[in-house]
Each structure stands twice: as C-alpha cells, then as structure tokens.
Amino acid sequence: MKDIDWKNLEFAYIKTDKRYVSNFRDGAWDAGCLTNDNMVAMSESAGVLQYAQTIFEGLKAYRTADDRIVTFRPDLNAERMAESARRLAMPVFPEERFVDAVLQVIRANAEYVPPYGTGATLYIRPCMFATGPVIGVKPAGEFQFRIFCTPVGPYFKGGAYVKGGVKPKSIRVTDYDRAAPHGTGHIKAGLNYAMSLYPVHEAHELGFAENLYLDAATRTYVEETGGANCIFVTRDGKVVTPKSASILPSITRRSLIVVAREYLGLTVEERPVTLDEVRDMTECGLCGTAAVLSPVGRIHNHGEDIMLPSGMDEMGPVCQKLYDTLTGIQYGLIEGPKGWVREVEA
C-alpha cells in the first residue's frame, strides 16, 4: 500500500499508476489498454474544446474490514454513461467493456485503495470526450474514452466525521438555473457542471457549502444542488426525494431508496417537492457518489433561514440510519442486494 496520509486526504486529484484509454475512430472503438500516461494530446479544434462534447461518471472502490477490494454498482454507471452519450450524439462505449475497464483500473491501482476505517476511498472517474476536429456546430467524428482514479477524502471541505457521518452544512437557494426543461439536466454532461461553477464560487464566498437549485420553469420546485441529489425526511418519518425530468438519476439516491424501503421499512415518496414544503421537513441530506449522504442543517432563502430540526451538530436520525446502512453495504459489513457490491479479484 502506498505511503499516504489517508486520514487527511482532500477531495482532489493525485496521479496514480495506471489509467484505461480507448479511442473511437472510423466508426469503431479500438481494443483499449492500460497506460502510465496521464496526459491527453488533441487538436486545437477538438470537439470537446469547441462545443463541450464531453460526459463523465463517478464511482468508488473500497477496502473492506477483511481487506477485500470492492466497488459499488458499476453496471449502473455504465448504463447512465450510455444514456449520456446518446443525448450528446456520442458513440456509446459498450456497457460490459465499461465495467471490465473499471475493474482493470482498480486492480492496477490497488495500492491506492485506502485502508478500511480511514474515511477515504478510491474515486474512479470514467470520461468520454470529442477529440476529432470540428469548426461547424456538429458532433465530432473521433472520441476518447478514459478512466482514471485517485484516492480522496470527504467531498465537502471541512467535512469532519460525526457519528459515522459528516457535520451538517449550510446551503442557499440560488437565483441561477442549473438545467432547463427538456435540456441536459438528466445526464452527466460536463456542460451542466460548467454552468454551476460561478454560482458555487459565489456561494462559497458567502459561506455556503452548495447551491440549491429550483426548477427553471416555475422556480417553485426543489431540484438538486450543483453536485448532488436531495433527500428530505417529513415529520411523520417518510423519506421524500424530488422528482423531475431535469434531475440527474443519482445511483446513490436510487440505492438509498431501496435501503429506506427494504432495509429500514420506511415509506418513500418520489415526487415533486415545493420549496414551501421544505420548511416543514425535519431532515435534509445531499446524496451522490462523492458526497455519499451529507446532512444539511440550514437552507438560506433570500434572507430567510430554514433551520432543519435535525440541527447543525450531527446527522438526523433517519439520515444516520440511511448512511450507516448504505456504507455498511459498501464496506461489506451488511449483505446488500444481489449484484450491488462487485469484488475486484487480484
């Protein structure tokens, strides 16, 4: 195992030994291979540079208590990336090859998978981008599919662990829009995140961890933050997740819904959630591969502070159970549904 200060890792890039690369030319993907080279060379007129034709995914590898290396539901990342590719007129990288490439990258960088109990993980970033030259507004003809990985700590800065979770954050309702109706909010396209960079910089300057985006059409319904889906808990203990065609289908959120229903016996509602309703919620969490399930204690809305009863000191009880159960499955402490945890064999 590499000599790294695992407990003090930030959520930042560290070059690891190997990454996977495959190129699409003349209508087909090549065989692909692992490489040491972390640099990318392309035309100055590459489609990714001119028209942001790029998509990506994110998943993690974990070291279990008995020192096995596992990853979590890579088949769903493969499926979601295929949908993203179709929406941006990019060639689909075959889903079975995607999963195999993920396992190759984890296996080749096994020494970077953090020890169990440190709170760190190996973050895996599959991405695809247009390398072929274009000037007119049209899809490129050549693409690269690449997977690299990096060991990371908590996603949110200052994310001190509290009772197995993360200290609650303050977020704000923003006047910026994340995605338009019938746009690309439901896919993991780089352009969606580019739109969120200035708003999140502004939020950080004002002391908030993230922005809460409302629907662009009516500015009535809660959608998601710049980097995570939302989960709420009602006063009668129901788990509620906002539903919208412009929300990214988070794999973590979908997994938490199964955990809530099948492991904790909770009622789950997937439906539109108005901002007015949020005032009556008892808990709020931000969920995603990077964030896992990060609690929110305060939502600032244009001069009004919505203070969640769960408070600013620790996770609320329902979010805590969701977090503990999901991470228990991911780390092999709790038996998960069939196919959720994929062991990376040496």
Tab-separated table of C-alpha atoms in Angstrom:
chain	number	residue	atom	x	y	z
A	1	MET	CA	0.000	0.000	0.000
A	2	LYS	CA	1.208	3.496	-0.846
A	3	ASP	CA	2.650	5.739	1.881
A	4	ILE	CA	-0.152	8.326	2.004
A	5	ASP	CA	-1.710	10.209	4.915
A	6	TRP	CA	-5.067	8.559	4.289
A	7	LYS	CA	-6.979	10.281	7.107
A	8	ASN	CA	-6.135	13.782	5.870
A	9	LEU	CA	-6.838	13.396	2.167
A	10	GLU	CA	-8.783	16.123	0.405
A	11	PHE	CA	-11.186	15.519	-2.451
A	12	ALA	CA	-8.501	16.298	-5.027
A	13	TYR	CA	-6.524	14.704	-7.862
A	14	ILE	CA	-3.486	12.578	-7.099
A	15	LYS	CA	-1.829	10.877	-10.032
A	16	THR	CA	-1.972	7.099	-9.744
A	17	ASP	CA	-0.050	4.472	-11.689
A	18	LYS	CA	-2.450	3.345	-14.402
A	19	ARG	CA	-5.445	4.537	-16.371
A	20	TYR	CA	-7.511	2.964	-19.171
A	21	VAL	CA	-7.783	4.526	-22.630
A	22	SER	CA	-9.764	3.572	-25.724
A	23	ASN	CA	-10.202	5.668	-28.888
A	24	PHE	CA	-13.109	5.804	-31.332
A	25	ARG	CA	-12.051	6.251	-34.963
A	26	ASP	CA	-13.561	5.223	-38.300
A	27	GLY	CA	-16.792	4.211	-36.635
A	28	ALA	CA	-15.425	1.807	-34.020
A	29	TRP	CA	-13.767	1.645	-30.610
A	30	ASP	CA	-10.257	0.181	-30.528
A	31	ALA	CA	-9.261	-2.606	-28.120
A	32	GLY	CA	-8.276	-0.188	-25.340
A	33	CYS	CA	-5.440	-0.636	-22.854
A	34	LEU	CA	-3.956	0.458	-19.550
A	35	THR	CA	-1.304	3.163	-19.759
A	36	ASN	CA	1.039	5.118	-17.497
A	37	ASP	CA	0.487	8.351	-19.442
A	38	ASN	CA	-1.886	10.782	-17.728
A	39	MET	CA	-1.594	13.444	-20.449
A	40	VAL	CA	-4.021	13.934	-23.360
A	41	ALA	CA	-2.965	15.322	-26.766
A	42	MET	CA	-5.579	16.503	-29.258
A	43	SER	CA	-6.303	19.010	-31.989
A	44	GLU	CA	-6.845	22.633	-31.008
A	45	SER	CA	-10.139	22.245	-32.861
A	46	ALA	CA	-11.247	19.158	-30.922
A	47	GLY	CA	-14.990	18.974	-30.346
A	48	VAL	CA	-14.559	18.946	-26.584
A	49	LEU	CA	-12.732	22.292	-26.718
A	50	GLN	CA	-15.095	23.938	-29.179
A	51	TYR	CA	-18.555	22.692	-28.195
A	52	ALA	CA	-18.141	20.946	-24.806
A	53	GLN	CA	-18.922	17.495	-26.172
A	54	THR	CA	-17.930	15.612	-23.028
A	55	ILE	CA	-19.551	13.358	-20.434
A	56	PHE	CA	-18.300	11.636	-17.305
A	57	GLU	CA	-19.138	9.288	-14.449
A	58	GLY	CA	-18.008	8.797	-10.873
A	59	LEU	CA	-17.825	5.721	-8.669
A	60	LYS	CA	-15.680	4.416	-5.828
A	61	ALA	CA	-13.652	1.424	-4.698
A	62	TYR	CA	-13.475	0.467	-1.032
A	63	ARG	CA	-11.306	-1.752	1.143
A	64	THR	CA	-13.459	-3.882	3.435
A	65	ALA	CA	-12.785	-4.848	7.052
A	66	ASP	CA	-11.399	-8.209	5.861
A	67	ASP	CA	-9.159	-6.386	3.330
A	68	ARG	CA	-11.063	-7.201	0.162
A	69	ILE	CA	-11.356	-4.526	-2.531
A	70	VAL	CA	-14.877	-3.914	-3.825
A	71	THR	CA	-16.745	-1.404	-5.951
A	72	PHE	CA	-20.398	-0.391	-5.914
A	73	ARG	CA	-22.890	-0.945	-8.757
A	74	PRO	CA	-20.600	-0.160	-11.728
A	75	ASP	CA	-23.239	-1.538	-14.092
A	76	LEU	CA	-25.455	1.460	-13.332
A	77	ASN	CA	-22.620	3.863	-14.137
A	78	ALA	CA	-22.165	2.057	-17.458
A	79	GLU	CA	-25.867	2.362	-18.181
A	80	ARG	CA	-26.027	6.047	-17.260
A	81	MET	CA	-22.949	6.884	-19.346
A	82	ALA	CA	-24.539	5.170	-22.334
A	83	GLU	CA	-27.611	7.391	-21.921
A	84	SER	CA	-25.421	10.484	-21.623
A	85	ALA	CA	-23.548	9.532	-24.793
A	86	ARG	CA	-26.748	9.118	-26.780
A	87	ARG	CA	-28.040	12.510	-25.657
A	88	LEU	CA	-24.835	14.298	-26.756
A	89	ALA	CA	-24.561	12.448	-30.090
A	90	MET	CA	-21.510	10.468	-28.948
A	91	PRO	CA	-20.756	6.792	-29.596
A	92	VAL	CA	-21.785	4.505	-26.737
A	93	PHE	CA	-18.921	2.683	-25.078
A	94	PRO	CA	-20.220	-0.887	-24.609
A	95	GLU	CA	-21.527	-1.356	-21.085
A	96	GLU	CA	-19.803	-4.687	-20.478
A	97	ARG	CA	-16.488	-3.191	-21.596
A	98	PHE	CA	-17.085	-0.225	-19.294
A	99	VAL	CA	-17.411	-2.486	-16.242
A	100	ASP	CA	-14.389	-4.534	-17.260
A	101	ALA	CA	-12.294	-1.385	-17.727
A	102	VAL	CA	-13.335	-0.106	-14.278
A	103	LEU	CA	-12.181	-3.368	-12.707
A	104	GLN	CA	-8.896	-3.223	-14.647
A	105	VAL	CA	-8.165	0.285	-13.362
A	106	ILE	CA	-8.959	-0.604	-9.744
A	107	ARG	CA	-6.859	-3.760	-9.935
A	108	ALA	CA	-3.910	-1.911	-11.474
A	109	ASN	CA	-4.068	0.752	-8.736
A	110	ALA	CA	-4.872	-1.495	-5.782
A	111	GLU	CA	-2.119	0.087	-3.681
A	112	TYR	CA	-4.046	3.371	-3.800
A	113	VAL	CA	-7.247	1.926	-2.301
A	114	PRO	CA	-7.275	3.455	1.207
A	115	PRO	CA	-7.277	1.237	4.301
A	116	TYR	CA	-10.605	0.350	5.906
A	117	GLY	CA	-11.686	2.776	8.603
A	118	THR	CA	-9.838	5.864	7.358
A	119	GLY	CA	-12.876	7.523	5.763
A	120	ALA	CA	-11.009	7.716	2.447
A	121	THR	CA	-11.879	5.899	-0.778
A	122	LEU	CA	-10.538	5.393	-4.284
A	123	TYR	CA	-12.571	7.633	-6.598
A	124	ILE	CA	-12.874	6.379	-10.180
A	125	ARG	CA	-13.586	8.830	-12.990
A	126	PRO	CA	-14.688	7.421	-16.367
A	127	CYS	CA	-14.991	10.128	-19.003
A	128	MET	CA	-15.532	10.489	-22.735
A	129	PHE	CA	-14.742	13.498	-24.889
A	130	ALA	CA	-14.639	14.528	-28.532
A	131	THR	CA	-11.090	14.551	-29.895
A	132	GLY	CA	-11.957	14.932	-33.566
A	133	PRO	CA	-11.590	18.434	-35.089
A	134	VAL	CA	-14.740	20.465	-35.784
A	135	ILE	CA	-15.460	24.070	-36.723
A	136	GLY	CA	-19.114	23.922	-37.724
A	137	VAL	CA	-21.571	23.136	-34.955
A	138	LYS	CA	-21.860	19.358	-35.287
A	139	PRO	CA	-20.762	16.198	-33.459
A	140	ALA	CA	-17.126	15.227	-33.817
A	141	GLY	CA	-16.094	12.008	-35.550
A	142	GLU	CA	-13.426	10.864	-33.097
A	143	PHE	CA	-13.631	10.356	-29.337
A	144	GLN	CA	-11.623	9.105	-26.404
A	145	PHE	CA	-12.935	7.045	-23.505
A	146	ARG	CA	-10.706	7.222	-20.443
A	147	ILE	CA	-10.850	6.009	-16.848
A	148	PHE	CA	-8.509	7.326	-14.192
A	149	CYS	CA	-8.654	7.110	-10.411
A	150	THR	CA	-7.446	8.991	-7.358
A	151	PRO	CA	-7.642	8.416	-3.600
A	152	VAL	CA	-9.889	11.010	-1.962
A	153	GLY	CA	-11.191	12.221	1.381
A	154	PRO	CA	-14.622	13.809	2.095
A	155	TYR	CA	-16.211	15.804	-0.723
A	156	PHE	CA	-17.266	18.831	1.285
A	157	LYS	CA	-14.462	20.970	2.689
A	158	GLY	CA	-14.233	20.700	6.437
A	159	GLY	CA	-16.398	17.587	6.336
A	160	ALA	CA	-15.499	16.360	9.811
A	161	TYR	CA	-16.946	12.935	10.523
A	162	VAL	CA	-19.653	12.927	13.190
A	163	LYS	CA	-21.152	9.617	14.380
A	164	GLY	CA	-20.083	7.980	11.131
A	165	GLY	CA	-21.450	10.800	9.032
A	166	VAL	CA	-20.457	14.335	8.154
A	167	LYS	CA	-21.069	17.578	10.046
A	168	PRO	CA	-24.202	19.318	8.658
A	169	LYS	CA	-23.779	22.075	6.102
A	170	SER	CA	-25.467	25.340	5.215
A	171	ILE	CA	-26.706	25.742	1.646
A	172	ARG	CA	-28.586	28.518	-0.122
A	173	VAL	CA	-31.411	28.748	-2.627
A	174	THR	CA	-29.875	30.317	-5.716
A	175	ASP	CA	-31.367	32.508	-8.431
A	176	TYR	CA	-29.269	30.759	-11.066
A	177	ASP	CA	-30.672	27.848	-13.071
A	178	ARG	CA	-28.896	24.512	-13.251
A	179	ALA	CA	-30.836	22.955	-16.144
A	180	ALA	CA	-33.689	23.832	-18.472
A	181	PRO	CA	-36.815	21.750	-19.052
A	182	HIS	CA	-36.129	19.266	-21.863
A	183	GLY	CA	-32.416	20.114	-21.571
A	184	THR	CA	-29.499	18.022	-20.332
A	185	GLY	CA	-30.008	18.055	-16.568
A	186	HIS	CA	-30.771	14.321	-16.544
A	187	ILE	CA	-27.379	13.313	-17.992
A	188	LYS	CA	-23.871	13.638	-16.604
A	189	ALA	CA	-22.549	16.156	-19.103
A	190	GLY	CA	-19.634	18.439	-18.357
A	191	LEU	CA	-21.586	21.448	-19.591
A	192	ASN	CA	-24.092	21.098	-16.715
A	193	TYR	CA	-21.292	21.389	-14.190
A	194	ALA	CA	-19.603	24.257	-16.022
A	195	MET	CA	-22.813	26.246	-15.532
A	196	SER	CA	-22.623	25.646	-11.776
A	197	LEU	CA	-19.016	26.796	-11.264
A	198	TYR	CA	-19.674	30.507	-10.857
A	199	PRO	CA	-22.737	30.041	-8.635
A	200	VAL	CA	-20.873	27.667	-6.308
A	201	HIS	CA	-17.897	30.045	-6.157
A	202	GLU	CA	-20.319	32.788	-5.174
A	203	ALA	CA	-21.948	30.516	-2.585
A	204	HIS	CA	-18.570	29.691	-1.032
A	205	GLU	CA	-17.705	33.385	-0.842
A	206	LEU	CA	-20.898	33.893	1.149
A	207	GLY	CA	-20.178	30.978	3.483
A	208	PHE	CA	-22.427	28.302	1.980
A	209	ALA	CA	-21.333	24.791	1.007
A	210	GLU	CA	-23.607	24.494	-2.032
A	211	ASN	CA	-26.493	25.959	-4.021
A	212	LEU	CA	-29.996	24.541	-4.008
A	213	TYR	CA	-31.477	24.894	-7.495
A	214	LEU	CA	-35.183	25.297	-8.203
A	215	ASP	CA	-36.936	24.282	-11.403
A	216	ALA	CA	-36.182	26.741	-14.171
A	217	ALA	CA	-39.758	26.911	-15.485
A	218	THR	CA	-41.649	27.993	-12.345
A	219	ARG	CA	-38.976	28.413	-9.638
A	220	THR	CA	-41.360	26.586	-7.328
A	221	TYR	CA	-39.981	23.071	-7.044
A	222	VAL	CA	-36.727	21.880	-5.499
A	223	GLU	CA	-34.454	20.105	-7.959
A	224	GLU	CA	-30.917	19.361	-6.704
A	225	THR	CA	-27.638	21.039	-5.817
A	226	GLY	CA	-24.726	21.569	-8.184
A	227	GLY	CA	-23.188	18.205	-7.350
A	228	ALA	CA	-25.755	16.071	-5.529
A	229	ASN	CA	-29.388	14.984	-5.343
A	230	CYS	CA	-31.529	15.886	-2.311
A	231	ILE	CA	-33.313	13.698	0.214
A	232	PHE	CA	-35.801	15.002	2.784
A	233	VAL	CA	-37.485	13.466	5.814
A	234	THR	CA	-41.018	14.515	6.776
A	235	ARG	CA	-42.343	14.969	10.302
A	236	ASP	CA	-44.044	11.569	10.136
A	237	GLY	CA	-40.810	9.838	9.112
A	238	LYS	CA	-41.318	9.474	5.363
A	239	VAL	CA	-38.317	9.746	3.048
A	240	VAL	CA	-39.052	12.121	0.161
A	241	THR	CA	-36.913	12.677	-2.933
A	242	PRO	CA	-37.676	15.359	-5.544
A	243	LYS	CA	-38.780	14.038	-8.917
A	244	SER	CA	-38.146	15.929	-12.142
A	245	ALA	CA	-37.107	15.157	-15.717
A	246	SER	CA	-34.155	17.550	-15.320
A	247	ILE	CA	-32.636	15.905	-12.213
A	248	LEU	CA	-29.649	13.588	-12.614
A	249	PRO	CA	-30.641	9.995	-11.708
A	250	SER	CA	-28.139	9.575	-8.883
A	251	ILE	CA	-27.063	5.972	-8.294
A	252	THR	CA	-26.575	6.767	-4.612
A	253	ARG	CA	-30.097	8.197	-4.354
A	254	ARG	CA	-31.597	5.177	-6.079
A	255	SER	CA	-29.673	2.913	-3.715
A	256	LEU	CA	-30.790	4.889	-0.645
A	257	ILE	CA	-34.415	4.499	-1.739
A	258	VAL	CA	-34.003	0.716	-1.741
A	259	VAL	CA	-32.242	0.891	1.640
A	260	ALA	CA	-35.064	3.014	3.091
A	261	ARG	CA	-37.826	0.720	1.856
A	262	GLU	CA	-36.307	-2.738	2.117
A	263	TYR	CA	-33.805	-2.419	4.975
A	264	LEU	CA	-35.364	0.214	7.221
A	265	GLY	CA	-39.058	-0.334	6.404
A	266	LEU	CA	-39.647	3.353	5.692
A	267	THR	CA	-42.223	4.874	3.370
A	268	VAL	CA	-40.569	6.554	0.393
A	269	GLU	CA	-42.130	9.134	-1.898
A	270	GLU	CA	-40.538	10.122	-5.203
A	271	ARG	CA	-42.461	13.229	-6.243
A	272	PRO	CA	-42.188	16.943	-6.966
A	273	VAL	CA	-41.262	18.834	-3.794
A	274	THR	CA	-42.090	22.521	-3.438
A	275	LEU	CA	-39.757	24.903	-1.652
A	276	ASP	CA	-42.651	25.780	0.681
A	277	GLU	CA	-42.788	22.136	1.818
A	278	VAL	CA	-39.125	22.194	2.813
A	279	ARG	CA	-39.974	24.468	5.752
A	280	ASP	CA	-41.859	21.554	7.333
A	281	MET	CA	-39.198	18.881	6.745
A	282	THR	CA	-37.211	17.552	9.708
A	283	GLU	CA	-34.075	16.416	7.864
A	284	CYS	CA	-32.285	17.102	4.595
A	285	GLY	CA	-29.342	15.314	3.011
A	286	LEU	CA	-27.296	15.695	-0.154
A	287	CYS	CA	-26.509	12.374	-1.803
A	288	GLY	CA	-24.165	11.270	-4.549
A	289	THR	CA	-21.084	9.157	-5.150
A	290	ALA	CA	-18.750	11.877	-3.891
A	291	ALA	CA	-20.972	13.244	-1.116
A	292	VAL	CA	-22.393	9.838	-0.051
A	293	LEU	CA	-25.091	11.316	2.242
A	294	SER	CA	-24.128	14.694	3.675
A	295	PRO	CA	-26.583	16.344	6.080
A	296	VAL	CA	-27.882	19.882	5.696
A	297	GLY	CA	-28.778	21.862	8.811
A	298	ARG	CA	-29.662	25.229	7.270
A	299	ILE	CA	-31.150	26.340	3.948
A	300	HIS	CA	-30.886	30.086	3.329
A	301	ASN	CA	-33.590	31.500	1.090
A	302	HIS	CA	-33.218	35.198	0.289
A	303	GLY	CA	-33.000	36.495	3.846
A	304	GLU	CA	-34.916	33.639	5.435
A	305	ASP	CA	-33.116	30.797	7.213
A	306	ILE	CA	-34.878	27.446	7.094
A	307	MET	CA	-33.375	25.620	10.071
A	308	LEU	CA	-33.862	21.871	9.916
A	309	PRO	CA	-34.872	20.406	13.304
A	310	SER	CA	-32.015	17.892	12.964
A	311	GLY	CA	-29.700	20.828	13.686
A	312	MET	CA	-26.152	21.840	12.815
A	313	ASP	CA	-24.288	19.439	15.103
A	314	GLU	CA	-24.996	15.959	13.746
A	315	MET	CA	-26.972	13.950	11.232
A	316	GLY	CA	-30.656	13.500	11.878
A	317	PRO	CA	-31.698	10.003	12.996
A	318	VAL	CA	-33.205	8.885	9.684
A	319	CYS	CA	-30.293	10.150	7.572
A	320	GLN	CA	-27.927	8.498	10.040
A	321	LYS	CA	-29.630	5.119	9.588
A	322	LEU	CA	-29.612	5.550	5.809
A	323	TYR	CA	-25.927	6.499	5.844
A	324	ASP	CA	-24.898	3.685	8.171
A	325	THR	CA	-26.810	1.052	6.210
A	326	LEU	CA	-25.599	2.151	2.779
A	327	THR	CA	-21.954	2.460	3.825
A	328	GLY	CA	-22.297	-0.826	5.698
A	329	ILE	CA	-23.288	-2.471	2.418
A	330	GLN	CA	-20.499	-0.726	0.506
A	331	TYR	CA	-17.850	-1.821	3.016
A	332	GLY	CA	-19.113	-5.393	3.245
A	333	LEU	CA	-20.437	-5.139	6.817
A	334	ILE	CA	-24.062	-5.640	5.725
A	335	GLU	CA	-25.165	-8.004	2.980
A	336	GLY	CA	-26.525	-5.935	0.127
A	337	PRO	CA	-28.931	-6.820	-2.677
A	338	LYS	CA	-27.526	-9.225	-5.233
A	339	GLY	CA	-25.106	-7.551	-7.652
A	340	TRP	CA	-24.663	-4.306	-5.714
A	341	VAL	CA	-21.134	-4.999	-4.467
A	342	ARG	CA	-18.583	-6.198	-7.013
A	343	GLU	CA	-15.383	-7.701	-5.653
A	344	VAL	CA	-12.194	-6.804	-7.502
A	345	GLU	CA	-10.230	-10.009	-7.656
A	346	ALA	CA	-6.428	-9.850	-7.861
